[in-house]
Coordinates of C-alpha atoms (C1' of nucleotides) in Angstrom, one line a residue:
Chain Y
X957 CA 64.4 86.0 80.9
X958 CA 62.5 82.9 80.0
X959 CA 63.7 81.1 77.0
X960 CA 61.4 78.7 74.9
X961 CA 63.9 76.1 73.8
X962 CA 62.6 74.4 70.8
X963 CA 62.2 70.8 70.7
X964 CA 61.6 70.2 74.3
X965 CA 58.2 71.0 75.3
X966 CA 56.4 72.1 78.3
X967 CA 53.4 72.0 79.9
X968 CA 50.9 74.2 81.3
X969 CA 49.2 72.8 84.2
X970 CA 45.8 72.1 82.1
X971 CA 48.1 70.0 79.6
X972 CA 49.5 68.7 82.0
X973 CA 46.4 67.2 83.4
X974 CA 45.7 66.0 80.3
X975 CA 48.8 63.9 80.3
X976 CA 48.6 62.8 83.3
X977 CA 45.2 61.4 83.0
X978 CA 47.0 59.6 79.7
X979 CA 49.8 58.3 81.6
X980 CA 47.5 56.3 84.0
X981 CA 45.2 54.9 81.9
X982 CA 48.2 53.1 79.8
X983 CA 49.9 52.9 83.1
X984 CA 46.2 51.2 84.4
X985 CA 45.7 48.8 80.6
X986 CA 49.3 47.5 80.8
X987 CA 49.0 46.3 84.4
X988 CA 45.5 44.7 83.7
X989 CA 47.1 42.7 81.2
X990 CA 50.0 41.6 84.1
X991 CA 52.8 43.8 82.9
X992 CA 55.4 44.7 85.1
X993 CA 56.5 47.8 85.6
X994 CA 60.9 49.5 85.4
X995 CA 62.6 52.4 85.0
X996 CA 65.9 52.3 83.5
X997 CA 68.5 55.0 83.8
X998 CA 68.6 57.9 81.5
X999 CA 72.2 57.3 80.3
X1000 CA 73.9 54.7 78.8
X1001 CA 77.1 53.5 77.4
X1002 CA 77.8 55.1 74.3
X1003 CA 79.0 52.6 72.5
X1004 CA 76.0 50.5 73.7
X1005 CA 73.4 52.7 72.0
X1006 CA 75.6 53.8 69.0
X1007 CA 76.3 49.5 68.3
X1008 CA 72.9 48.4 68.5
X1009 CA 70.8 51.2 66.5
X1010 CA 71.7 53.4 63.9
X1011 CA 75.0 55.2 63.4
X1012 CA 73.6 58.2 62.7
X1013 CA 71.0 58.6 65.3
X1014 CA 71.5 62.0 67.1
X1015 CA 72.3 61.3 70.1
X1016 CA 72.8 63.9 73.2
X1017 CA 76.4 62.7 74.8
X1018 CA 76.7 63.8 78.3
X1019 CA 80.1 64.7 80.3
X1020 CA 81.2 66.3 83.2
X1021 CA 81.6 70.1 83.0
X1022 CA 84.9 69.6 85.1
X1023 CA 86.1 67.0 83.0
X1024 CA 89.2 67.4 80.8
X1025 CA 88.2 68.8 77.0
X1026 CA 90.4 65.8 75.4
X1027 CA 88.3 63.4 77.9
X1028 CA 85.6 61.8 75.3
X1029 CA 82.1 61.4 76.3
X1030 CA 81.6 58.0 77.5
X1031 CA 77.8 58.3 78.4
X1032 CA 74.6 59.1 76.1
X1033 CA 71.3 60.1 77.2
X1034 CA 69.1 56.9 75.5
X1035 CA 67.2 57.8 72.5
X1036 CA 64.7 55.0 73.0
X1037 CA 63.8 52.5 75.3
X1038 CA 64.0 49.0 73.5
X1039 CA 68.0 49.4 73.4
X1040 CA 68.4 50.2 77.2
X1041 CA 65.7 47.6 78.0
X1042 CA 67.7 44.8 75.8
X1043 CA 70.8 45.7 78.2
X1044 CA 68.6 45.6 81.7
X1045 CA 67.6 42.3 80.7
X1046 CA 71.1 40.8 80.1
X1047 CA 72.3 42.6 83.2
X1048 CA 69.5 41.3 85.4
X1049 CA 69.1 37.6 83.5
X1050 CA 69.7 35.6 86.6
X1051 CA 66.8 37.9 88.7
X1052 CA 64.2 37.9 86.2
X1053 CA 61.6 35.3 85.4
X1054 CA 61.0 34.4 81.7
X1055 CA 58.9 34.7 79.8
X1056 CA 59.0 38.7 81.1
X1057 CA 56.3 41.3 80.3
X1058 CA 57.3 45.1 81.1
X1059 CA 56.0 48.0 80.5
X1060 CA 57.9 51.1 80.9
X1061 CA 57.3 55.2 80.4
X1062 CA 59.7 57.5 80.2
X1063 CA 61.5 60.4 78.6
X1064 CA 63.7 59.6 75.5
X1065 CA 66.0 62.2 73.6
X1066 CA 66.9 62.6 70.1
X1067 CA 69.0 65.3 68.1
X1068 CA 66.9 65.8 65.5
X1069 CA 65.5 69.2 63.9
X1070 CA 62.0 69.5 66.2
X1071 CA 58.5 69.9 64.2
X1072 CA 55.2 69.2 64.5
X1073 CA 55.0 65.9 66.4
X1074 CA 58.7 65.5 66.6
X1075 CA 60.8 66.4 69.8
X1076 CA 64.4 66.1 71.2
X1077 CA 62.5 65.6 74.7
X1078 CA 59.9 63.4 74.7
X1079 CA 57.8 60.9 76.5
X1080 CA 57.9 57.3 75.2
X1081 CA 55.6 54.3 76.6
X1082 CA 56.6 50.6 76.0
X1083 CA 55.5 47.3 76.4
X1084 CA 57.8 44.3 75.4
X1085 CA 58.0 40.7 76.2
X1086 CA 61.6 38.9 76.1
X1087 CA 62.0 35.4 76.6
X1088 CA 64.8 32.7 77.0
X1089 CA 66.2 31.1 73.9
X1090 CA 62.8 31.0 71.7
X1091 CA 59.3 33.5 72.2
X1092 CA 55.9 32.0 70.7
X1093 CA 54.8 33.8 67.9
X1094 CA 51.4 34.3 70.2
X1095 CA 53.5 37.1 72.2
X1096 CA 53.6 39.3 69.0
X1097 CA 49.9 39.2 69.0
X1098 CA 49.7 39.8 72.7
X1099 CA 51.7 43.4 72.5
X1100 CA 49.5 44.2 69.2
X1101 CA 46.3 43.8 71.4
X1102 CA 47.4 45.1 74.9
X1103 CA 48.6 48.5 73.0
X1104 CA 45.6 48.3 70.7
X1105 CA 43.3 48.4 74.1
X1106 CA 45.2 51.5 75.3
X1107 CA 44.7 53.2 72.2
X1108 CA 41.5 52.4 72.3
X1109 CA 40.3 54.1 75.9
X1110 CA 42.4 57.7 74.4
X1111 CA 40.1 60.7 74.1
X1112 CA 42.0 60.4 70.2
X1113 CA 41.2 60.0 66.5
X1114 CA 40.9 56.2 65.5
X1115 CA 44.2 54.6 65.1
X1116 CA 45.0 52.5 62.5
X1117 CA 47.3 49.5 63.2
X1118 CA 49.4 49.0 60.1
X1119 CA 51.2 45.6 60.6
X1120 CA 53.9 43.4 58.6
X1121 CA 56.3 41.1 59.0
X1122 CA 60.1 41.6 57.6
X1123 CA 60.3 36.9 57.0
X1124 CA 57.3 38.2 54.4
X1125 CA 59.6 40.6 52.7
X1126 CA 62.7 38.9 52.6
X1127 CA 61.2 35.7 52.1
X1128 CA 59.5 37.2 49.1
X1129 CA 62.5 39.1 47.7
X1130 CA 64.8 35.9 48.3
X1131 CA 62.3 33.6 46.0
X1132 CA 62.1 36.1 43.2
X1133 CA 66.3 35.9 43.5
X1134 CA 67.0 39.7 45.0
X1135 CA 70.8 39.3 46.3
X1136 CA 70.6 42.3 49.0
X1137 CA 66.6 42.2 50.6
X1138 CA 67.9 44.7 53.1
X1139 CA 68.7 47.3 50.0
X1140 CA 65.0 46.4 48.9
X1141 CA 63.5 47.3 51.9
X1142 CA 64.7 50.7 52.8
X1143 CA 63.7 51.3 49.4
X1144 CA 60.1 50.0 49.7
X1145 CA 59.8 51.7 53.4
X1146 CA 60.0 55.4 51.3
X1147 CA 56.7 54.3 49.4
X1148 CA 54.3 56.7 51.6
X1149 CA 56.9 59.8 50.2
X1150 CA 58.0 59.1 46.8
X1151 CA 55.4 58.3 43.8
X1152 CA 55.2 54.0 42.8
X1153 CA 56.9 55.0 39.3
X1154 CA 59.7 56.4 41.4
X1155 CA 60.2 53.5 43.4
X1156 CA 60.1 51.5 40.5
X1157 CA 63.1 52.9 39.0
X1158 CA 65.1 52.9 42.0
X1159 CA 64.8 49.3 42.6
X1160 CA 66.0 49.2 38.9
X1161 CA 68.9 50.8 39.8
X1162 CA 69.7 48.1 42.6
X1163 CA 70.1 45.7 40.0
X1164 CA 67.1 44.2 40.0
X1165 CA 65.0 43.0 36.6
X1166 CA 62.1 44.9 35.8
X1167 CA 60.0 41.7 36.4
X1168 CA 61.6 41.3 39.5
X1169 CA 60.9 45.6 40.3
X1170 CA 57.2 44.8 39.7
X1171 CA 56.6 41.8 42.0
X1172 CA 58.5 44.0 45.1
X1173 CA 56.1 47.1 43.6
X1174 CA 52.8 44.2 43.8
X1175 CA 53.7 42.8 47.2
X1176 CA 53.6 46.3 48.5
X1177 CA 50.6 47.7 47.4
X1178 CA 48.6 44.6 49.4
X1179 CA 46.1 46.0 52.3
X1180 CA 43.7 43.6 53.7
X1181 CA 42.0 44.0 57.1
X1182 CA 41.5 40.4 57.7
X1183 CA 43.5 37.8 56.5
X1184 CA 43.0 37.5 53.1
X1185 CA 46.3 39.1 52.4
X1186 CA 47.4 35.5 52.0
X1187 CA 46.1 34.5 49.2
X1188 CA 46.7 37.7 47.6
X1189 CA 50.2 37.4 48.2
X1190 CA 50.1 33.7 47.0
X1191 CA 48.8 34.6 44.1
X1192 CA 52.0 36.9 42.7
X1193 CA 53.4 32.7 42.8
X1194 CA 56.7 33.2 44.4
X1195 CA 57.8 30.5 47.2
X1196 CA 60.3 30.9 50.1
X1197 CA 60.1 29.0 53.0
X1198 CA 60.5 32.4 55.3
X1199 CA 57.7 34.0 53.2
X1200 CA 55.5 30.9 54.5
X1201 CA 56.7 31.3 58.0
X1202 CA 56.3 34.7 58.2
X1203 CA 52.5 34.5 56.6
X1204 CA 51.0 32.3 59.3
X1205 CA 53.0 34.9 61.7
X1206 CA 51.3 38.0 60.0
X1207 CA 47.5 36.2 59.8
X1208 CA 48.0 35.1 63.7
X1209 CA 48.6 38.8 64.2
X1210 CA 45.9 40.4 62.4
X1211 CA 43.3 38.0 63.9
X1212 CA 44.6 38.0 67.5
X1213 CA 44.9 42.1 67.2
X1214 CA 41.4 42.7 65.4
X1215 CA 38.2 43.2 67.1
X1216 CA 39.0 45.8 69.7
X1217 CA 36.6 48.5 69.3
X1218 CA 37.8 52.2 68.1
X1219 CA 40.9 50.4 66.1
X1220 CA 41.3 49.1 62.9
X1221 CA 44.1 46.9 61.9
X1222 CA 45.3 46.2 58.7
X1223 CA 48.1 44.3 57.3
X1224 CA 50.0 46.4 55.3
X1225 CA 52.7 45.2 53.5
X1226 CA 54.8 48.6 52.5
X1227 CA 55.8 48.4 56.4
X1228 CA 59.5 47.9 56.5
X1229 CA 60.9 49.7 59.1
X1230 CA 64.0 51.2 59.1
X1231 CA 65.8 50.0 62.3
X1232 CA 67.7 47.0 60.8
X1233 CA 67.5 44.6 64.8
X1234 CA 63.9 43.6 63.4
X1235 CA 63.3 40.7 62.6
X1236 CA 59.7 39.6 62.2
X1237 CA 56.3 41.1 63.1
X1238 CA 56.7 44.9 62.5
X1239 CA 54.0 47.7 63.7
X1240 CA 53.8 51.1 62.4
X1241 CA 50.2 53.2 63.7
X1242 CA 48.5 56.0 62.4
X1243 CA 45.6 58.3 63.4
X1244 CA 42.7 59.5 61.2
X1245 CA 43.3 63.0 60.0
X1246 CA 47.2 63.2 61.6
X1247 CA 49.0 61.0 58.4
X1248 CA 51.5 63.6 58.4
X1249 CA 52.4 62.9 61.5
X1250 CA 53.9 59.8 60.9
X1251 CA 53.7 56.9 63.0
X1252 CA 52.8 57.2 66.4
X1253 CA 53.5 54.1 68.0
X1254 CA 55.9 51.3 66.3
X1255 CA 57.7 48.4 67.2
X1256 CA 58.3 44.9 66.7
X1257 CA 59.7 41.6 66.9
X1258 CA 63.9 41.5 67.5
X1259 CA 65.1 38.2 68.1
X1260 CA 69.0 39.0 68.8
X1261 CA 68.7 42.5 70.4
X1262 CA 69.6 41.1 73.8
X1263 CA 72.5 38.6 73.4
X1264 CA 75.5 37.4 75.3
X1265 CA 78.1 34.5 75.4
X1266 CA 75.5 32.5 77.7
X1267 CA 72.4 33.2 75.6
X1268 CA 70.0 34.7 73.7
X1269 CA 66.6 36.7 74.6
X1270 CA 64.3 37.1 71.8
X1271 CA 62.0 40.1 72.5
X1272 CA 59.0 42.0 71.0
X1273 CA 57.9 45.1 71.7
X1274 CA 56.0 48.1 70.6
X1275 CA 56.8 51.8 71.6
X1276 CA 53.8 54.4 72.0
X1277 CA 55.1 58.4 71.3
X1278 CA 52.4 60.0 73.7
X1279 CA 54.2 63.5 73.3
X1280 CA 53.6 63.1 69.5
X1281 CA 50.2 62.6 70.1
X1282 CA 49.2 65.1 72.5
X1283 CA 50.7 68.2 71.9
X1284 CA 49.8 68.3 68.4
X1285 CA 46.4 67.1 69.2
X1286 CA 46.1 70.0 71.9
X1287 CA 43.5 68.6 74.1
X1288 CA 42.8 70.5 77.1
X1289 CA 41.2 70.1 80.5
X1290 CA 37.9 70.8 81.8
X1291 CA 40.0 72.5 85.1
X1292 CA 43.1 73.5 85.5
X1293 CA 43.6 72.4 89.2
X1294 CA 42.3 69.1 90.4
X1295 CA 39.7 71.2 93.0
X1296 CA 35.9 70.1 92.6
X1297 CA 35.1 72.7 95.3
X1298 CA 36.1 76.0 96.2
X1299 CA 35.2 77.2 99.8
X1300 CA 34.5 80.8 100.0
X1301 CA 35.5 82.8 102.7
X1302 CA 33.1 84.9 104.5
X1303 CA 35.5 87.3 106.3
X1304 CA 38.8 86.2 107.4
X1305 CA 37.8 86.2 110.7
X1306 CA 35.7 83.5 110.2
X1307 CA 38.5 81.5 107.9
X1308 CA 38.6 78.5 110.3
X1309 CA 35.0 77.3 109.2
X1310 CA 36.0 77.4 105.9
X1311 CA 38.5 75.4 105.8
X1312 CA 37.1 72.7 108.7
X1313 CA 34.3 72.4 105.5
X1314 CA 37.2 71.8 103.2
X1315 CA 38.9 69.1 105.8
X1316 CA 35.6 67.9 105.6
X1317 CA 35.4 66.9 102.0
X1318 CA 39.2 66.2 101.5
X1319 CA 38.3 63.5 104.6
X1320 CA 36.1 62.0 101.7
X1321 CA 38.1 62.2 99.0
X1322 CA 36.7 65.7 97.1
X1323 CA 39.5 67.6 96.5
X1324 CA 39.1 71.2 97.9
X1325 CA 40.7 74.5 98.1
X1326 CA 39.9 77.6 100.0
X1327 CA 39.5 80.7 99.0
X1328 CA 42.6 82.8 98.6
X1329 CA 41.2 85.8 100.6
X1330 CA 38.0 87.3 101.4
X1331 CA 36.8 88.6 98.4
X1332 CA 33.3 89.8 97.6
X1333 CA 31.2 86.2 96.6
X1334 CA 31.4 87.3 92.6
X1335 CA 35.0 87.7 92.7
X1336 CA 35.3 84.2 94.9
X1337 CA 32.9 82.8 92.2
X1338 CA 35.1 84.2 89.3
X1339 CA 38.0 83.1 91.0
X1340 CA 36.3 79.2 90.6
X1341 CA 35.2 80.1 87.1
X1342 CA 38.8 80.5 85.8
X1343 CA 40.1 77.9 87.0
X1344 CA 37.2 75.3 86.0
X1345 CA 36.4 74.4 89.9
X1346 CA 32.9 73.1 89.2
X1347 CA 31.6 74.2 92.9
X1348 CA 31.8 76.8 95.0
X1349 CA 30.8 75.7 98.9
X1350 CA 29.5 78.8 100.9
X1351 CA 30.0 78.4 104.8
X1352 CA 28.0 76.5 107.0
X1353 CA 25.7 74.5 104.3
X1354 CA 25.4 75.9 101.1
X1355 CA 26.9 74.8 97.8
X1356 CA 26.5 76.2 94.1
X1357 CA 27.0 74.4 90.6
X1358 CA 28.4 77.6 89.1
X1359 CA 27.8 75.8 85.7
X1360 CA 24.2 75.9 86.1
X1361 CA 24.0 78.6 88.9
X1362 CA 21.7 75.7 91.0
X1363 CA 22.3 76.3 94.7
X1364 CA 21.4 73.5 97.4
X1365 CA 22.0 73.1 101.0
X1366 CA 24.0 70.8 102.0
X1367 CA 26.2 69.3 104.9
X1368 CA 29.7 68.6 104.3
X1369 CA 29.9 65.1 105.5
X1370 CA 27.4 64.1 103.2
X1371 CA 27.3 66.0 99.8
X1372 CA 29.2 64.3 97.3
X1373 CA 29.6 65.9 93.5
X1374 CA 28.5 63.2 90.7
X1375 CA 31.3 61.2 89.6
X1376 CA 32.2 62.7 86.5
X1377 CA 33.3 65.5 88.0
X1378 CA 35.5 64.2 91.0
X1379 CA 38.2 64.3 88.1
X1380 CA 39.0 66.9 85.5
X1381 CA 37.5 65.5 82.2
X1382 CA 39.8 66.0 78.9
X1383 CA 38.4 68.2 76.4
X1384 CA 39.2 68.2 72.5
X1385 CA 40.0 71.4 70.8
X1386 CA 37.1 72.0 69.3
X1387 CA 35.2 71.4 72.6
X1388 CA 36.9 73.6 74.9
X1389 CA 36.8 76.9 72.3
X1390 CA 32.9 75.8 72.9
X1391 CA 33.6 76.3 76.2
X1392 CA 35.2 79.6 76.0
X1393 CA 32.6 81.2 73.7
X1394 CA 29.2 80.1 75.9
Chain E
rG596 C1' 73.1 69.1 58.8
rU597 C1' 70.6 71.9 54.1
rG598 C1' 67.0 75.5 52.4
rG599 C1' 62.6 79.1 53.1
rG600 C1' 59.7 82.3 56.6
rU601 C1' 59.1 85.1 61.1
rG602 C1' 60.9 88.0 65.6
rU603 C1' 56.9 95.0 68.2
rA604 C1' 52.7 94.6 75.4
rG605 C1' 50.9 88.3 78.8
rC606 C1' 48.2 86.8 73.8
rU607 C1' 46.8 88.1 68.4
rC608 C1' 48.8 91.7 65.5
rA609 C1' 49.1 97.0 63.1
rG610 C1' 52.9 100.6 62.5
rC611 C1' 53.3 103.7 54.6
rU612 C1' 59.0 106.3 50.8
rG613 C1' 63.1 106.8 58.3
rG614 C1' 60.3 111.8 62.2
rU615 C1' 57.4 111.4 70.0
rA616 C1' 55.3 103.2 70.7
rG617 C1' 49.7 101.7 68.9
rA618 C1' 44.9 98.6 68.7
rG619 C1' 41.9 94.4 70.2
rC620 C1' 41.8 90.7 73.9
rA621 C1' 43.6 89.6 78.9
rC622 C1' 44.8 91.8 83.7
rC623 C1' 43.8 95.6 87.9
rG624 C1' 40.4 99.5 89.9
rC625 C1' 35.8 102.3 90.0
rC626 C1' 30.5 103.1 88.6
rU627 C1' 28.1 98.5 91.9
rU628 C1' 29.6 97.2 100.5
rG629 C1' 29.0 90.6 99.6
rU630 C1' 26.6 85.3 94.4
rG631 C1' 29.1 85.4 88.5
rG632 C1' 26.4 89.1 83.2
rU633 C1' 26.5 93.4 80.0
rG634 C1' 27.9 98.4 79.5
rG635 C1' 30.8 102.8 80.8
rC636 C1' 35.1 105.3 82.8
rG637 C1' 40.1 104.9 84.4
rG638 C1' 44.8 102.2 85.0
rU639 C1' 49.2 98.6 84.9
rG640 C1' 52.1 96.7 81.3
rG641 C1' 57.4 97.6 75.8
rU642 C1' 66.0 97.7 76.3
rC643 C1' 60.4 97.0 69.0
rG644 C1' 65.1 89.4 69.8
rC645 C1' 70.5 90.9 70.4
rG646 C1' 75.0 93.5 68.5
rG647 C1' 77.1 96.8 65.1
rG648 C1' 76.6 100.3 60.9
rU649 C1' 74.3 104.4 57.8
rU650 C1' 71.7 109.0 59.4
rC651 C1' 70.4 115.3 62.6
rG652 C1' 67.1 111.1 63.7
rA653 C1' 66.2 103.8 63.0
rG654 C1' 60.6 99.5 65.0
rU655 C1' 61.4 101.0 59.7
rC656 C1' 67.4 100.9 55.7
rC657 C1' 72.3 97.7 55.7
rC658 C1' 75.6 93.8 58.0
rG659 C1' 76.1 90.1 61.5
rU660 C1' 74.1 87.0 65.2
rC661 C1' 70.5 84.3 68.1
rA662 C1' 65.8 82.3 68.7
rC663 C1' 61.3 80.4 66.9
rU664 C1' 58.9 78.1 62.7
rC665 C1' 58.1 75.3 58.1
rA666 C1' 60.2 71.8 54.5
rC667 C1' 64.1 68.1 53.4
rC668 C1' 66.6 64.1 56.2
rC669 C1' 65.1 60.8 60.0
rC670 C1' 61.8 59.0 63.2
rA671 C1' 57.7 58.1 68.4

RNA sequence: GUGGGUGUAGCUCAGCUGGUAGAGCACCGCCUUGUGGUGGCGGUGGUCGCGGGUUCGAGUCCCGUCACUCACCCCA
């Protein structure tokens, strides 16, 4: 008996299509921009993920079934990929050239409870950049707009980039005299959940004055799509050298990252993040319509993730959730198999010129399948129908747009389908229930 | 981990205070011996999540358990 196991979701092949046809267009963006491409193992030292995240992350622990009960679990499956890729990078220093640009897909598992948008088994897709000793601020800008681009060529509703930077926040809290900014901004990062007032009284409880409460509460509420945020925050009049590094930072962000067509990019100062190894620009991104989703692709700068006795490898990096986004999206494919044409079969006796058409195609790229048996023509053409095939080739010369129902001849070393449908093309919800009522 | 909801055909669901397991869609066949439709007729398909209890009798009531799902937590 088949069991659905919550949490780790499965295609069908349609979906699947769909995903595929994600996967390479990141796959295609991040090597335009010169990314390089690894895989990492899907386990790690436990005490390597467990020391450089959270504590309480789930996290899956594997062990041999034959291994002793009072053995411990040495080995985790990796909940992200930054942490893992931190640990490549130390282990392979001496091999790698610096500054180094990756990008990387794979599947990531968490503990958690699953719902909508949130998996124990799911697909992550990363681009960072780590460098040797000290990484120009221009790289944060350069992982803003590479992931920017990819989000922009996805069949998706309009992301918006919601960007920060932690020197702001600390800075800010350190020149109005906060003693723990770290306490202050896993308060602030609850903003989107619990009401301003709330917030308020919270921070009231850290300790803090309710002058001070009310400058945190002002610095957070600041949106700005260009770079006026500056000003804005310059105006609540508190000074910290780290809040003036980390402005330019944040301005050089949202100016290098803006422009790109199909994504807006704000700078939104309410981002904190929870994971406590960053330690400049932060990213958080939302789609129009999905809020309660949550974020679908974060990340940011971490200057002392990757460390050892010989040196340090400042890094920053940004982390897309493509499960999160597609299966709640449910976008579906114009076919189900990649075929453009079916060949009918006349009689099976006459099999062989069916498929020498079909080599005939494949030999130019159309990918073809022959018919499954010899059926009468409606069944062979209802057989194409269900599974999307666009055409249906009848032996010697004849082919049919089953769409329209227009039948040419034509000669198999020649015919070639238009472009847009050599591929399966992704359909939104709403556009294949079209599909299925006409 | 905490709390709510739901488990009946491949899918969506109905099944009253306990009395022979149902519908629509899908699938297969025929009407229709070779180019898709519609309509009609016929057919396949169920350990009613699982285990126990009450009862002459349980899909229905009780207990337990598992799964799924939603919210909290956390996050991609």
């Amino acid at each position: 008996m088949a069991t659905k196991l919550s949490g780790f979701p499965e295609f069908l092949p349609r979906e699947r299509i769909v995903e595929q046809q994600v996967l390479d267009h990141l796959r295609r963006t991040f090597e335009l921009h010169g990314f390089a491409n690894i895989e990492t193992r899907a386990v790690e030292p436990l005490d390597v993920l467990l020391r450089k995240g959270e504590i309480d992350k789930e996290v899956y622990a594997v062990k041999r079934l034959a291994a002793a009960d009072t053995e411990p679990a040495e080995l985790a499956l990796h909940y992200d990929l930054t942490v893992p890729f931190a640990r490549y990078v130390l282990e392979n220093a001496g091999k790698l050239d610096f500054p180094f640009r990756r990008w990387q897909i794979q599947k990531v598992w968490r503990g958690e409870r699953p719902q909508q948008g949130r998996f124990r088994e799911f697909t992550q897709a990363d681009i960072d950049i780590v460098a040797r000793d000290v990484l120009p601020s221009h790289f944060d800008v350069e992982v803003a707009r590479v992931m920017a681009e990819a989000l922009a060529g996805l069949p998706i509703p309009t992301p918006t980039f919601q960007i920060s930077n932690r020197k702001i926040l600390e800075g800010f809290y350190l020149g109005l005299g906060v003693a723990d900014p770290t306490a202050v901004m896993q308060v602030v990062d609850k903003l989107d959940k619990v009401p301003a007032e709330k917030i308020r009284v919270l921070l009231v409880e850290q300790g803090l004055e309710e002058r001070q409460a009310d400058s945190v509460l002002a610095l957070a509420e600041i949106v700005t799509t260009d770079t006026s945020f500056v000003q804005r925050v310059e105006a609540l009049g508190v000074e910290h050298e780290m809040l003036t590094e980390g402005l330019a930072e944040l301005a050089q962000v949202i100016e290098g990252a803006s422009g790109v067509d199909g994504v807006v990019v704000t700078a939104d100062l309410r981002i904190a993040r929870g994971l406590d190894y960053y330690t400049g620009t932060v990213f958080e991104t939302r789609l129009a319509g999905w809020e309660h989703l949550g974020s679908i692709c974060s990340g940011g700068r971490y200057d002392e993730l990757a460390q050892d006795r010989k040196g340090t490898y400042p890094g920053v990096g940004i982390s897309l959730g493509v499960s999160r986004l597609l299966v709640p999206l449910e976008l579906s494919a114009s076919r189900s198999v990649p075929s453009v044409v079916l060949v009918a079969v006349g009689d099976e006796e006459s099999r062989a010129d069916s498929d020498a058409v079909a080599r005939r195609l494949r030999a130019r790229g159309i990918a073809t399948e022959v018919a499954p048996k010899a059926a009468k023509f409606g069944r062979q053409i209802q057989f194409a129908e269900k599974r999307g095939i666009p055409y249906v080739w009848f032996p010697p010369s004849s082919v049919k747009d089953i769409r329209s129902g227009d039948q040419v001849d034509a000669d198999p070393d020649v015919w070639t389908p238009p472009t847009i449908d050599l591929t399966p093309n992704i359909l939104t919800k709403t556009e294949s229930l079209k599909e299925t009522n006409s």
